[in-house]
mmCIF file of C-alpha atoms in Angstrom:
data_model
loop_
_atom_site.group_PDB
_atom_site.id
_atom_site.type_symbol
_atom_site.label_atom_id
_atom_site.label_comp_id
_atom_site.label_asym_id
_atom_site.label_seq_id
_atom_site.Cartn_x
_atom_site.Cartn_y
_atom_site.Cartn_z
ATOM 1 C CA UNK F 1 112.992 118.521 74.686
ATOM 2 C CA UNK F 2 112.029 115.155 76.334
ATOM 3 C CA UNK F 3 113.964 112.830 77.928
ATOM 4 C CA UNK F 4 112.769 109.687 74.711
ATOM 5 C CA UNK F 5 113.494 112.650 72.523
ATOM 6 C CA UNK F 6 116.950 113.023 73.824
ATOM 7 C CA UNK F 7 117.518 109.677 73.437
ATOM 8 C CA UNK F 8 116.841 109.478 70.163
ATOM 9 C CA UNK F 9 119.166 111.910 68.489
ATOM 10 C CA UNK F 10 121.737 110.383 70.649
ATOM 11 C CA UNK F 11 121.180 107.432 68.856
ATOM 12 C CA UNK F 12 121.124 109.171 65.314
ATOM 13 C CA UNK F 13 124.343 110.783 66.331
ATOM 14 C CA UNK F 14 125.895 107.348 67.580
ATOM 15 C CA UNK F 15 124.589 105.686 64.057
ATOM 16 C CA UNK F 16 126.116 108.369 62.113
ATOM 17 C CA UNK F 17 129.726 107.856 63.430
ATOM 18 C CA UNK F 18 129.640 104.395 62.662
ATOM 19 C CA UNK F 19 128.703 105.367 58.977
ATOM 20 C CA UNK F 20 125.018 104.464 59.187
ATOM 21 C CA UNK F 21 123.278 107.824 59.678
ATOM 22 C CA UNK F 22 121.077 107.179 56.316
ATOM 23 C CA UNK F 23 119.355 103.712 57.970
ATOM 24 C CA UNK F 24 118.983 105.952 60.676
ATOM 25 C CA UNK F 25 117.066 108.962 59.755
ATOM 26 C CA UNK F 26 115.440 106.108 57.186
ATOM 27 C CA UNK F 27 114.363 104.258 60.184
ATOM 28 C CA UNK F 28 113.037 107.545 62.030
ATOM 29 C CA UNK F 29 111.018 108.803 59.282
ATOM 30 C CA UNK F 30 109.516 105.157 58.485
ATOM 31 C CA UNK F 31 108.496 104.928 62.398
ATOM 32 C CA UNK F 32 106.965 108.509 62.449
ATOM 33 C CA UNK F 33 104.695 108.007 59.629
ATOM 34 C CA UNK F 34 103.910 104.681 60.682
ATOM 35 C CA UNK F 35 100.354 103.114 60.748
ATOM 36 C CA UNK F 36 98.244 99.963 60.698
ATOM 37 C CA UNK F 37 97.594 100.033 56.515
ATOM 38 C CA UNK F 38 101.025 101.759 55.597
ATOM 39 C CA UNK F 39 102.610 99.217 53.664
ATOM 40 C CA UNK F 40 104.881 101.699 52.214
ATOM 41 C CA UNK F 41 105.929 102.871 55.479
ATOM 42 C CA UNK F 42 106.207 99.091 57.020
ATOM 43 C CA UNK F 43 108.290 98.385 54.084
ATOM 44 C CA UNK F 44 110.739 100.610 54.812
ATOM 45 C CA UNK F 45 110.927 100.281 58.447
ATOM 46 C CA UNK F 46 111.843 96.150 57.371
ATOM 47 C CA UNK F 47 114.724 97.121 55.145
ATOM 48 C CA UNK F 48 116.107 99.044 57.285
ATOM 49 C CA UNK F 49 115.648 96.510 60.070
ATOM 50 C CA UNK F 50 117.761 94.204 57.928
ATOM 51 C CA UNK F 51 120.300 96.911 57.237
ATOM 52 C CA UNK F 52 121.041 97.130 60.394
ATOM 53 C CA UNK F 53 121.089 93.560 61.232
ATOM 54 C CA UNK F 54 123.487 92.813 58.732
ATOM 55 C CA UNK F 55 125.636 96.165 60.256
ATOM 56 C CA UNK F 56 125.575 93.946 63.375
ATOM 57 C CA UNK F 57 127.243 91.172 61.456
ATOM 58 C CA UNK F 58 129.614 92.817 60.822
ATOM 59 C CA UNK F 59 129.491 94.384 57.129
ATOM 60 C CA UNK F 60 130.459 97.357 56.198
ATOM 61 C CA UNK F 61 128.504 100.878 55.659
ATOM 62 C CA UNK F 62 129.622 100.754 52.208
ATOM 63 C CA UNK F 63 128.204 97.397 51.822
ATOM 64 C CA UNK F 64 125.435 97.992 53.025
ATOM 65 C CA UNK F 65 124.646 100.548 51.248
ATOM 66 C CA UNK F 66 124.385 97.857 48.174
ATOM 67 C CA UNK F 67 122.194 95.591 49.591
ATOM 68 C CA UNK F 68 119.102 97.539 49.484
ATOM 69 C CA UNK F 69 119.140 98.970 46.215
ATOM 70 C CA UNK F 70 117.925 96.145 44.318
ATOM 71 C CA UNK F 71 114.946 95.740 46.589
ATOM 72 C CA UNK F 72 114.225 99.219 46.034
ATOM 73 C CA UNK F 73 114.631 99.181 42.684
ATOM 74 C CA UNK F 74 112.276 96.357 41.940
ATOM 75 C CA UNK F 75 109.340 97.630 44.302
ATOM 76 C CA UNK F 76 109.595 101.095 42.578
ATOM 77 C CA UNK F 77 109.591 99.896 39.277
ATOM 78 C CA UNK F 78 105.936 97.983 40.036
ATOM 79 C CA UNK F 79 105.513 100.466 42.885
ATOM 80 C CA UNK F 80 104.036 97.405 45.052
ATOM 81 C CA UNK F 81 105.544 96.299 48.102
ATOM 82 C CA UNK F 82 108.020 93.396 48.480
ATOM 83 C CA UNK F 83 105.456 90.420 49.740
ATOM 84 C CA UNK F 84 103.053 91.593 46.738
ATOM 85 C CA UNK F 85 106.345 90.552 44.255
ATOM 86 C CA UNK F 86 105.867 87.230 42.168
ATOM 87 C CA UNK F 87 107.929 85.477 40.030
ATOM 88 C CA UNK F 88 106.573 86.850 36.884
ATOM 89 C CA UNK F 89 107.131 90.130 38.139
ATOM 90 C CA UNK F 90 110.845 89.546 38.649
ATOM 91 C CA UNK F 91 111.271 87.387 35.283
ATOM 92 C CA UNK F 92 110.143 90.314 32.848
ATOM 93 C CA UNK F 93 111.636 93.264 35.145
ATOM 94 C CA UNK F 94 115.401 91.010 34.413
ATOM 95 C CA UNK F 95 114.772 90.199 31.597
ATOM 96 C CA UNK F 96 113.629 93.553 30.062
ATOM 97 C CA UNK F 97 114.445 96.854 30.931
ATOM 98 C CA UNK F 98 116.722 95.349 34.100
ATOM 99 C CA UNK F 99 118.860 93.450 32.672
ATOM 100 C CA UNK F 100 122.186 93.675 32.801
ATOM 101 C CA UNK F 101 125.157 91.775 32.432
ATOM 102 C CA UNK F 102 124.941 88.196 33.548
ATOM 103 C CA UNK F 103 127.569 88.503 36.799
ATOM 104 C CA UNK F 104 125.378 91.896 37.802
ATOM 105 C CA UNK F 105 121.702 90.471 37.582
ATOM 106 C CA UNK F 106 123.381 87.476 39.291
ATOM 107 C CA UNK F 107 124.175 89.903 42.263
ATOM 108 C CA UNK F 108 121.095 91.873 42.657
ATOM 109 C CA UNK F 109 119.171 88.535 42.489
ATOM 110 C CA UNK F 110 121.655 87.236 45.623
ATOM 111 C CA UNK F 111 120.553 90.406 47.461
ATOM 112 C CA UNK F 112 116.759 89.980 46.729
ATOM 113 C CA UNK F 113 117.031 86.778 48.015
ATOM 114 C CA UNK F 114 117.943 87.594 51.149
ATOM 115 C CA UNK F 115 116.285 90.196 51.690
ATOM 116 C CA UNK F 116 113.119 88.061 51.476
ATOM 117 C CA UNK F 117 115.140 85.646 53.780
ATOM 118 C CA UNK F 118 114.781 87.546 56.246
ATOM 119 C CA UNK F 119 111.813 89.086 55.814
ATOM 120 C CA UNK F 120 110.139 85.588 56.032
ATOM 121 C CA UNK F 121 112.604 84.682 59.145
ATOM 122 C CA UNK F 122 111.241 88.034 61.293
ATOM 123 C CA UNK F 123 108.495 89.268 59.625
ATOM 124 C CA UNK F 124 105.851 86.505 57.934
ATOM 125 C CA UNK F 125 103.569 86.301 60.890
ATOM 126 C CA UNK F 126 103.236 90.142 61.022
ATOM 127 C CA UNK F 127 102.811 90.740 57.284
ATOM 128 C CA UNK F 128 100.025 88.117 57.071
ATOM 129 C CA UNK F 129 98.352 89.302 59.691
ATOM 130 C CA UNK F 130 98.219 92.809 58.737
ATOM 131 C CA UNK F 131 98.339 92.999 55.415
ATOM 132 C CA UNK F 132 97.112 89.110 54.118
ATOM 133 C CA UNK F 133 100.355 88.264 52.548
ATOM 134 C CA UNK F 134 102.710 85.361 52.727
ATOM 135 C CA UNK F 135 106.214 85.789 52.607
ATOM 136 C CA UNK F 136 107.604 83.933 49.215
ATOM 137 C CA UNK F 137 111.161 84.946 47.287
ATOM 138 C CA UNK F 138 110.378 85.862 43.951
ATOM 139 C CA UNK F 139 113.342 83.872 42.811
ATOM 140 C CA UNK F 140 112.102 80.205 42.145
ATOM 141 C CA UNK F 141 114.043 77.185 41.389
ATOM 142 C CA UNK F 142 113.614 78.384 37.650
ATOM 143 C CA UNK F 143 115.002 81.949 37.601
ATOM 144 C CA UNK F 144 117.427 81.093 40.665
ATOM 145 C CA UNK F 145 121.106 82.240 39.426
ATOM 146 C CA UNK F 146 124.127 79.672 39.822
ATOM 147 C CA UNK F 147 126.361 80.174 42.387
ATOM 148 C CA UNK F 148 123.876 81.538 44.345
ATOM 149 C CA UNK F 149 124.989 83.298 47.235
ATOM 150 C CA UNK F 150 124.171 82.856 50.926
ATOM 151 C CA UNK F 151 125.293 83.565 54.573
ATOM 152 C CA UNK F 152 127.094 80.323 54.614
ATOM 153 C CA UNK F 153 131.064 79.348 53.494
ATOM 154 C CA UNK F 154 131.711 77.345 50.568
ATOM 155 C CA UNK F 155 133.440 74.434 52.221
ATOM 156 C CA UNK F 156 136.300 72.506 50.224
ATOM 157 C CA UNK F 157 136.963 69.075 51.400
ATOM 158 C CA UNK F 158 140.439 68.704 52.698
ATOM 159 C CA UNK F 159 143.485 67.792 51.710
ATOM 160 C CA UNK F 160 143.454 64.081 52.705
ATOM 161 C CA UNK F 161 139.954 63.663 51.390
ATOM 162 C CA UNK F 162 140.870 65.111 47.987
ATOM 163 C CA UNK F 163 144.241 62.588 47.651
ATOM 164 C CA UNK F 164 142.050 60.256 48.509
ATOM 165 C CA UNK F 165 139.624 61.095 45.748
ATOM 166 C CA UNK F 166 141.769 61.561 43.204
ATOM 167 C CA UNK F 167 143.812 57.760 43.850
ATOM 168 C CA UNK F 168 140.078 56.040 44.109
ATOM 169 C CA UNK F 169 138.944 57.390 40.500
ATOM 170 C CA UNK F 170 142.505 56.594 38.804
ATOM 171 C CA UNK F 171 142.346 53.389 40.226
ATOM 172 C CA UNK F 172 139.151 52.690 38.659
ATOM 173 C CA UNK F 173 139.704 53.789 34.960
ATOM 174 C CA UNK F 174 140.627 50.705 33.560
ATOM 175 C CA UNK F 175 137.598 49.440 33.924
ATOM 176 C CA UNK F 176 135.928 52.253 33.027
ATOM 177 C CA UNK F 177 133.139 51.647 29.725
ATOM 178 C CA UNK F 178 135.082 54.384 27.355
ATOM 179 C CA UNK F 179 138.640 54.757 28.718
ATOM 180 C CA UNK F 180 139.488 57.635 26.927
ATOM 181 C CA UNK F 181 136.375 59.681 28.080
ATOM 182 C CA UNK F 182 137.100 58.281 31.765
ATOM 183 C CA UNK F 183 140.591 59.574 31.450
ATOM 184 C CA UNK F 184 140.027 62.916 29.988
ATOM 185 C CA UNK F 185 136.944 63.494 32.813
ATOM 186 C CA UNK F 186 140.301 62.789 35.816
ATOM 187 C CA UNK F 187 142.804 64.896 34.232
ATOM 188 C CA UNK F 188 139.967 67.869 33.660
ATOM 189 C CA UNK F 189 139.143 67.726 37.166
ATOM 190 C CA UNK F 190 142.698 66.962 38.374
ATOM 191 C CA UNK F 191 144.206 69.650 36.290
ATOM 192 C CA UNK F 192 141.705 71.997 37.794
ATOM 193 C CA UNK F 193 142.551 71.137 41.480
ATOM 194 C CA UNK F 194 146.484 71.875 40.630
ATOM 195 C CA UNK F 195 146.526 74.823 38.542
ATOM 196 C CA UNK F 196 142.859 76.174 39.941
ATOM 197 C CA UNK F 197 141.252 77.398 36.719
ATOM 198 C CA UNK F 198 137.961 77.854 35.999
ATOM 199 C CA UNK F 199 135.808 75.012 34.049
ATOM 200 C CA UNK F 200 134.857 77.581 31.128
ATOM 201 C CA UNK F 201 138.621 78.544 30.743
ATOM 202 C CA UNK F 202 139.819 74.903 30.976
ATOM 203 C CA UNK F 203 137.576 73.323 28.419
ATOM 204 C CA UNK F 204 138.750 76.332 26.190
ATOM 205 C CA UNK F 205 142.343 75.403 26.476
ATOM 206 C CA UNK F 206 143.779 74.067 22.703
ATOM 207 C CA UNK F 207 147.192 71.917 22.283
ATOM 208 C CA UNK F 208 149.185 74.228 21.235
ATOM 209 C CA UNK F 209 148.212 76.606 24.302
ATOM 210 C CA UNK F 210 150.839 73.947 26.410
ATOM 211 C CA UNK F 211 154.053 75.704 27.010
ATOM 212 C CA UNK F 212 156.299 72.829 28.172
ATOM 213 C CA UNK F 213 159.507 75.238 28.403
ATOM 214 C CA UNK F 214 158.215 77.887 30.671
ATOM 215 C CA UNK F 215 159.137 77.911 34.510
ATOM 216 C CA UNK F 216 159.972 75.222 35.833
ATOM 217 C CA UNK F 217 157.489 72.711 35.356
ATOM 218 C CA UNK F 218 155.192 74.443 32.075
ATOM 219 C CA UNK F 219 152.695 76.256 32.086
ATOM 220 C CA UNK F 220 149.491 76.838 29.618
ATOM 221 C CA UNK F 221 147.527 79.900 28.546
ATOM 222 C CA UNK F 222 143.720 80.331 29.570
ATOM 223 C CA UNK F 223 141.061 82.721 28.344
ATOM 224 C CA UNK F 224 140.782 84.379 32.164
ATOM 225 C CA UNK F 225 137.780 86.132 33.452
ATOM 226 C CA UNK F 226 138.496 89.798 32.963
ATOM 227 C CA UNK F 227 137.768 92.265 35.936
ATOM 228 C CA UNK F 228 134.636 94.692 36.161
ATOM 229 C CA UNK F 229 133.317 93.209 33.080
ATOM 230 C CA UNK F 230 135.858 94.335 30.564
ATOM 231 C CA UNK F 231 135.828 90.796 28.818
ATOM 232 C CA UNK F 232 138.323 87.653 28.891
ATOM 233 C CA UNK F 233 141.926 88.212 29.427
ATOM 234 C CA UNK F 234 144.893 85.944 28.290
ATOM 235 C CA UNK F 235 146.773 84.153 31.143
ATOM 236 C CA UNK F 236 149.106 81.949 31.741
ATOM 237 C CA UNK F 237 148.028 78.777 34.491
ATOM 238 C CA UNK F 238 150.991 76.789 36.234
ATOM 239 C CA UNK F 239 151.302 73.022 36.032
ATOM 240 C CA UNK F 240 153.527 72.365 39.019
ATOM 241 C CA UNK F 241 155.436 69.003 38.879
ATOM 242 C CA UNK F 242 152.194 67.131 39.416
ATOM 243 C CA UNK F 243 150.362 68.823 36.300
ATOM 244 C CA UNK F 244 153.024 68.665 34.468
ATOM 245 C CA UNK F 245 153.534 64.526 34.964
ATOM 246 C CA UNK F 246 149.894 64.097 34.779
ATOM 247 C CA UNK F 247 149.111 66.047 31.351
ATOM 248 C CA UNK F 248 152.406 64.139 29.590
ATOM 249 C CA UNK F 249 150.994 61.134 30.590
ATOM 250 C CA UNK F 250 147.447 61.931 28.924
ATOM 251 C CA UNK F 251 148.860 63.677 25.973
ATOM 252 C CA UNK F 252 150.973 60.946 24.931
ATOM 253 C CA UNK F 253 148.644 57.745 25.831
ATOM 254 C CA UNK F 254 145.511 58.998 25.568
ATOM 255 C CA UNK F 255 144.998 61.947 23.677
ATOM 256 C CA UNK F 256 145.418 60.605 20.345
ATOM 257 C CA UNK F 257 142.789 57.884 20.797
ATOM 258 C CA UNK F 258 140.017 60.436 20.405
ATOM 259 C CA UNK F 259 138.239 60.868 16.308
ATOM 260 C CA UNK F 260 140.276 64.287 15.798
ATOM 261 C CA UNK F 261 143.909 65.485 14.797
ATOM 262 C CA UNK F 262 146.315 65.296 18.111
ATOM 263 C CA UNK F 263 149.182 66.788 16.016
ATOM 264 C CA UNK F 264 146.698 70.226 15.036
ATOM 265 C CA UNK F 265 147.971 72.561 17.929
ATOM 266 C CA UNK F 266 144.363 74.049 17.079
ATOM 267 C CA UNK F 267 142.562 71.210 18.560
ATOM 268 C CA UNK F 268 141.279 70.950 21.928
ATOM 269 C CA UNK F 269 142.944 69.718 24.670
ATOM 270 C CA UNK F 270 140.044 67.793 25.538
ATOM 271 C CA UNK F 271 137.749 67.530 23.119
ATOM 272 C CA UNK F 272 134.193 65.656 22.780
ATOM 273 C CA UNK F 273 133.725 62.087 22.164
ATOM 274 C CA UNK F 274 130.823 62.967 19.800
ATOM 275 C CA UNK F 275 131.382 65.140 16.560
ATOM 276 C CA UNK F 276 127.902 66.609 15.122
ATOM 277 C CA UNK F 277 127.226 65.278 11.970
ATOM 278 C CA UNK F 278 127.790 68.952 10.650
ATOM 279 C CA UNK F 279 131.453 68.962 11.532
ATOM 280 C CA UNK F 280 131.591 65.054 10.800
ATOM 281 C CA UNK F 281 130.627 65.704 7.386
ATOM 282 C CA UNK F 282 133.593 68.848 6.806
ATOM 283 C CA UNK F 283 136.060 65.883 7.835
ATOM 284 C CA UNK F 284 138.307 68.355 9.681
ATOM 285 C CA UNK F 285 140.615 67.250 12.103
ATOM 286 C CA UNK F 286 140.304 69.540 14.683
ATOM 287 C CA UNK F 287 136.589 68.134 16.828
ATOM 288 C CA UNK F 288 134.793 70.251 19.127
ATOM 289 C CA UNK F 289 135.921 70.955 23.005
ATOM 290 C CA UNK F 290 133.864 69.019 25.727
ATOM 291 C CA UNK F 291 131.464 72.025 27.480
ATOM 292 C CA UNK F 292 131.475 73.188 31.204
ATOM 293 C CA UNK F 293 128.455 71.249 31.900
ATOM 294 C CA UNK F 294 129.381 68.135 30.709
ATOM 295 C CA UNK F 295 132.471 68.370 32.940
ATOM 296 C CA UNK F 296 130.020 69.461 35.756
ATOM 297 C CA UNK F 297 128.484 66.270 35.364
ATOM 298 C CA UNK F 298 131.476 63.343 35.257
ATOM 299 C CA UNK F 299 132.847 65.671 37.968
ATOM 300 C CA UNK F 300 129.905 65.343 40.256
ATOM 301 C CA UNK F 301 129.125 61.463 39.339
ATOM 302 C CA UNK F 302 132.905 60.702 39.977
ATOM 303 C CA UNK F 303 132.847 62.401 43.765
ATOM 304 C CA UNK F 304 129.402 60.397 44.242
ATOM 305 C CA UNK F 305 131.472 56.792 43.704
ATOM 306 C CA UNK F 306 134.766 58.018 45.066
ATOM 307 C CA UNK F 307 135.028 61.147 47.863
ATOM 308 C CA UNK F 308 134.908 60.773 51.212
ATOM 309 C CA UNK F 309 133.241 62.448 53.568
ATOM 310 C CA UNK F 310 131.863 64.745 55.093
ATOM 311 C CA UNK F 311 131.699 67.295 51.521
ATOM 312 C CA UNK F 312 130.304 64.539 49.194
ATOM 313 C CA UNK F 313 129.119 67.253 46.115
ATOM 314 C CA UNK F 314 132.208 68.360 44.220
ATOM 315 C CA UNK F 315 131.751 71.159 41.339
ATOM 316 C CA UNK F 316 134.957 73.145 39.283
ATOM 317 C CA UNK F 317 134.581 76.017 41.289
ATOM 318 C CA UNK F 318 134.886 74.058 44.635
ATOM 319 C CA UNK F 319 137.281 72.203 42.855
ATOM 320 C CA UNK F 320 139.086 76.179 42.638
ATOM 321 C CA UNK F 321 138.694 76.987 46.365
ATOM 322 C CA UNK F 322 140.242 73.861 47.330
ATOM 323 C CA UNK F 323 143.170 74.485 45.392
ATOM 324 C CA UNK F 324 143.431 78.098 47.092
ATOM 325 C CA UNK F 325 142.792 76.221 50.313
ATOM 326 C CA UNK F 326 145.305 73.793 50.096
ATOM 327 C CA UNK F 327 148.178 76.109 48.563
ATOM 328 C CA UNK F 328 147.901 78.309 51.240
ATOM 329 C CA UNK F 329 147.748 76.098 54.327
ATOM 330 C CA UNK F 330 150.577 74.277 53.030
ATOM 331 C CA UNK F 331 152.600 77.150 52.962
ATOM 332 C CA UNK F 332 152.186 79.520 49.789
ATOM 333 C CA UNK F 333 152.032 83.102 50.088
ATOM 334 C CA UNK F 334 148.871 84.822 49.670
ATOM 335 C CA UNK F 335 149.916 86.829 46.954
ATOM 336 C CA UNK F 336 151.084 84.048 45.165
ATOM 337 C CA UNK F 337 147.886 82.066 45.319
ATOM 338 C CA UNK F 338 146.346 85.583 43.935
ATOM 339 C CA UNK F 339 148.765 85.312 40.872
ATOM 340 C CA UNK F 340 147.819 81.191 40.434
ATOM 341 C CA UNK F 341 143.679 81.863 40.824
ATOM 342 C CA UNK F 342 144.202 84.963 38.195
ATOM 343 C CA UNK F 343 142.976 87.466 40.708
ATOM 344 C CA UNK F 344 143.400 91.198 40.066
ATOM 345 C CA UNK F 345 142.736 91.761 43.888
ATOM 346 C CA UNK F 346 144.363 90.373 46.702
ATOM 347 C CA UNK F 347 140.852 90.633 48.257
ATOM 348 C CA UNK F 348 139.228 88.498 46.246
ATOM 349 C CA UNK F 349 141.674 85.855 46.871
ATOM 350 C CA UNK F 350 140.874 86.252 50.563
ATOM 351 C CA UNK F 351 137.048 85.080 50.011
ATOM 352 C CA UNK F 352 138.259 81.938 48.905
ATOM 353 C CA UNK F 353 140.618 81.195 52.092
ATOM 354 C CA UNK F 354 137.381 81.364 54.564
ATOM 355 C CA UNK F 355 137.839 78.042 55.459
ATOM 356 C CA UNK F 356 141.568 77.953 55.971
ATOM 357 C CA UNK F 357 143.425 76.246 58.711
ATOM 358 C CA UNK F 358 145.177 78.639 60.067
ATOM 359 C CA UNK F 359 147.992 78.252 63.361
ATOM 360 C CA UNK F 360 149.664 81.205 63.986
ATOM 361 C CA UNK F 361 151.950 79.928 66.586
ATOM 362 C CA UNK F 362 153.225 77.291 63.905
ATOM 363 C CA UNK F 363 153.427 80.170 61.347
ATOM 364 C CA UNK F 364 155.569 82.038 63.739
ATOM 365 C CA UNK F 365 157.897 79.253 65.039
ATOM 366 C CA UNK F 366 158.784 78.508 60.895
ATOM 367 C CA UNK F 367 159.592 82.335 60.463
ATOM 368 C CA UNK F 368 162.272 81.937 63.670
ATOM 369 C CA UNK F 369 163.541 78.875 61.887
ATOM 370 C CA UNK F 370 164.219 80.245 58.705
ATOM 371 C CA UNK F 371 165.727 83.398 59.808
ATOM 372 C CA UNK F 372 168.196 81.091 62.140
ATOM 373 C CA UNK F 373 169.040 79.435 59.206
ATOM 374 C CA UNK F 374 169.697 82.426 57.371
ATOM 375 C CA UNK F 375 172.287 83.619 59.763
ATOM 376 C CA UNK F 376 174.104 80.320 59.764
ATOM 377 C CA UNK F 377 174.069 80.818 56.103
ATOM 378 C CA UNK F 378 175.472 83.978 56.479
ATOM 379 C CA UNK F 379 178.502 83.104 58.771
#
């Protein structure tokens, strides 16, 4: 056996204790049938170029074992290579026979994506020279998910900024055009930043979903996101002392100003301004609940007049990590921040503290003052 020959299953063997042998052997084969025309062959050799890069930053073998199969599964289906892939072709494989739910075509698309980011950061120049193609993602600005996924952290603006925030736009509702609109669009995002719910499970909440005698401060139920798809899941969100102040205050003053019923516990907590002539014409008191998107909108127009810097685009969901954020650095366990988000896994939780703070030594000198004044306690 020659020397490069020994080499190589050395290599295989190393790959294969570090949970990788399939990219391995995948890479072998894909470089011994390898020629100037082989698209096929090329192809694979590039995917599992980019498993391996993305072993080298640090992801796991089970992990990346995911990340190729919806490449795969998308080139087999239209048995063309990856740069040959248009938009169209991704549009009616999605929406036909590969669709799935929304959260798992979301996913695959992520991992398309950047696959093709890559492909176009290492390989462009080669693939149009040998095979006259140019690198393009088959996702567009029209079929791109939301919350698209990318190699970068979601980043939260801080505490300071946020207080900041917050005291800017309730100083300016006053003068705001429609006051009870204004008002409803600061508690909504507000509300979100304390108890960290979701913008489709806040705009669902009704009246009489407020429980002002649980805890200590109240707490209200949500429609939560259930886990691996088995549907929404009934949970209770916490108020704090801050929520609590700050949703009295709108129920009281402001609530009842809208066109609908304030006393129906049916009714939304915050509901539209406008009620569709169908509903108008029923004259029922309970009016439709403002939608996600419309809070997406005050919510981003409000951080345009009144955040600071540097994060100047504020959404609900970063609205979500910045309560995780916060809670934590100020103190909170991690596993109660799991119970406030709603996660099922503490791991989850963990993806939303990737910009934390974090001083160890600090953490460590409050531990040693507690447990001194335990003891005194004690004698």
């Amino acid at each position: 056996m020659s020397q490069g020959t020994d080499d190589a299953v050395r290599e295989d063997a190393q790959a294969a204790e570090n949970g990788l042998a399939d990219v391995a052997v995948l890479h072998r084969r894909a470089a011994a049938r390898m020629d100037g025309q082989d698209e096929s062959a090329f192809f694979q050799e590039t995917l599992a170029e980019y498993l391996w890069a993305r072993d080298v930053a640090g992801l796991a073998a089970s992990t990346l074992n995911g990340l190729a199969k919806p490449v795969v599964e998308l080139c087999s289906f239209y048995d063309l290579a990856p740069w040959h892939l248009t938009p169209r072709h991704l549009d009616r494989y999605f929406a036909g026979v590969g669709k799935r739910a929304p959260s798992t075509n979301r996913q695959k698309l992520n991992k398309i994506d950047s696959y093709f980011a890559f492909l176009e950061q290492r390989y462009a120049g080669e693939i149009a020279r040998r095979f006259g193609a140019i690198v393009e993602s088959p996702i567009d600005p029209f079929n791109r998910p939301h919350h698209r996924g990318d190699f970068g952290l979601r980043l939260p603006p801080s505490k300071r900024a946020m207080t900041e925030f917050f005291a800017s736009w309730r100083a300016s509702l006053p003068s705001a055009r429609k006051f009870p609109v204004a008002v409803r669009d600061y508690v909504m995002a507000k509300l979100t930043y304390i108890s960290g719910v979701r913008a489709t499970e806040l705009c669902g909440v009704r009246l009489g979903d407020v429980h002002w005698e649980l805890g200590q401060w109240g707490r209200f139920l949500v429609q939560g996101k259930g886990a691996r798809g088995s549907g929404p899941r009934e949970r209770q969100a916490y108020l704090f002392q801050e929520g609590r102040e700050l949703l009295w205050w709108y129920i009281e003053e402001v609530r009842g100003d809208f066109r609908d019923d304030p006393s129906d516990p049916c009714a939304p907590m915050f509901p539209s301004e406008r009620l569709p002539k169908a509903i108008a014409a029923l004259n029922v008191g309970v009016a439709p609940a403002v939608g996600p998107n419309a809070f997406r909108t005050s919510l981003k127009a409000a951080a345009t007049l009144h955040l600071p810097g540097p994060v100047t685009n504020l959404f609900p969901h970063l609205l979500r990590h910045a309560c995780a954020t916060h809670l934590y650095e100020g103190g909170m366990a991690l596993w109660d921040v799991q119970k406030v988000l709603g996660h099922e896994w503490a791991s989850t939780t963990v993806g939303y503290l990737s910009s934390v703070q974090a001083d160890p030594e600090k953490a460590s000198l409050e531990a040693s003052r507690r447990a001194v004044r335990r003891l005194s306690m004690e004698v």
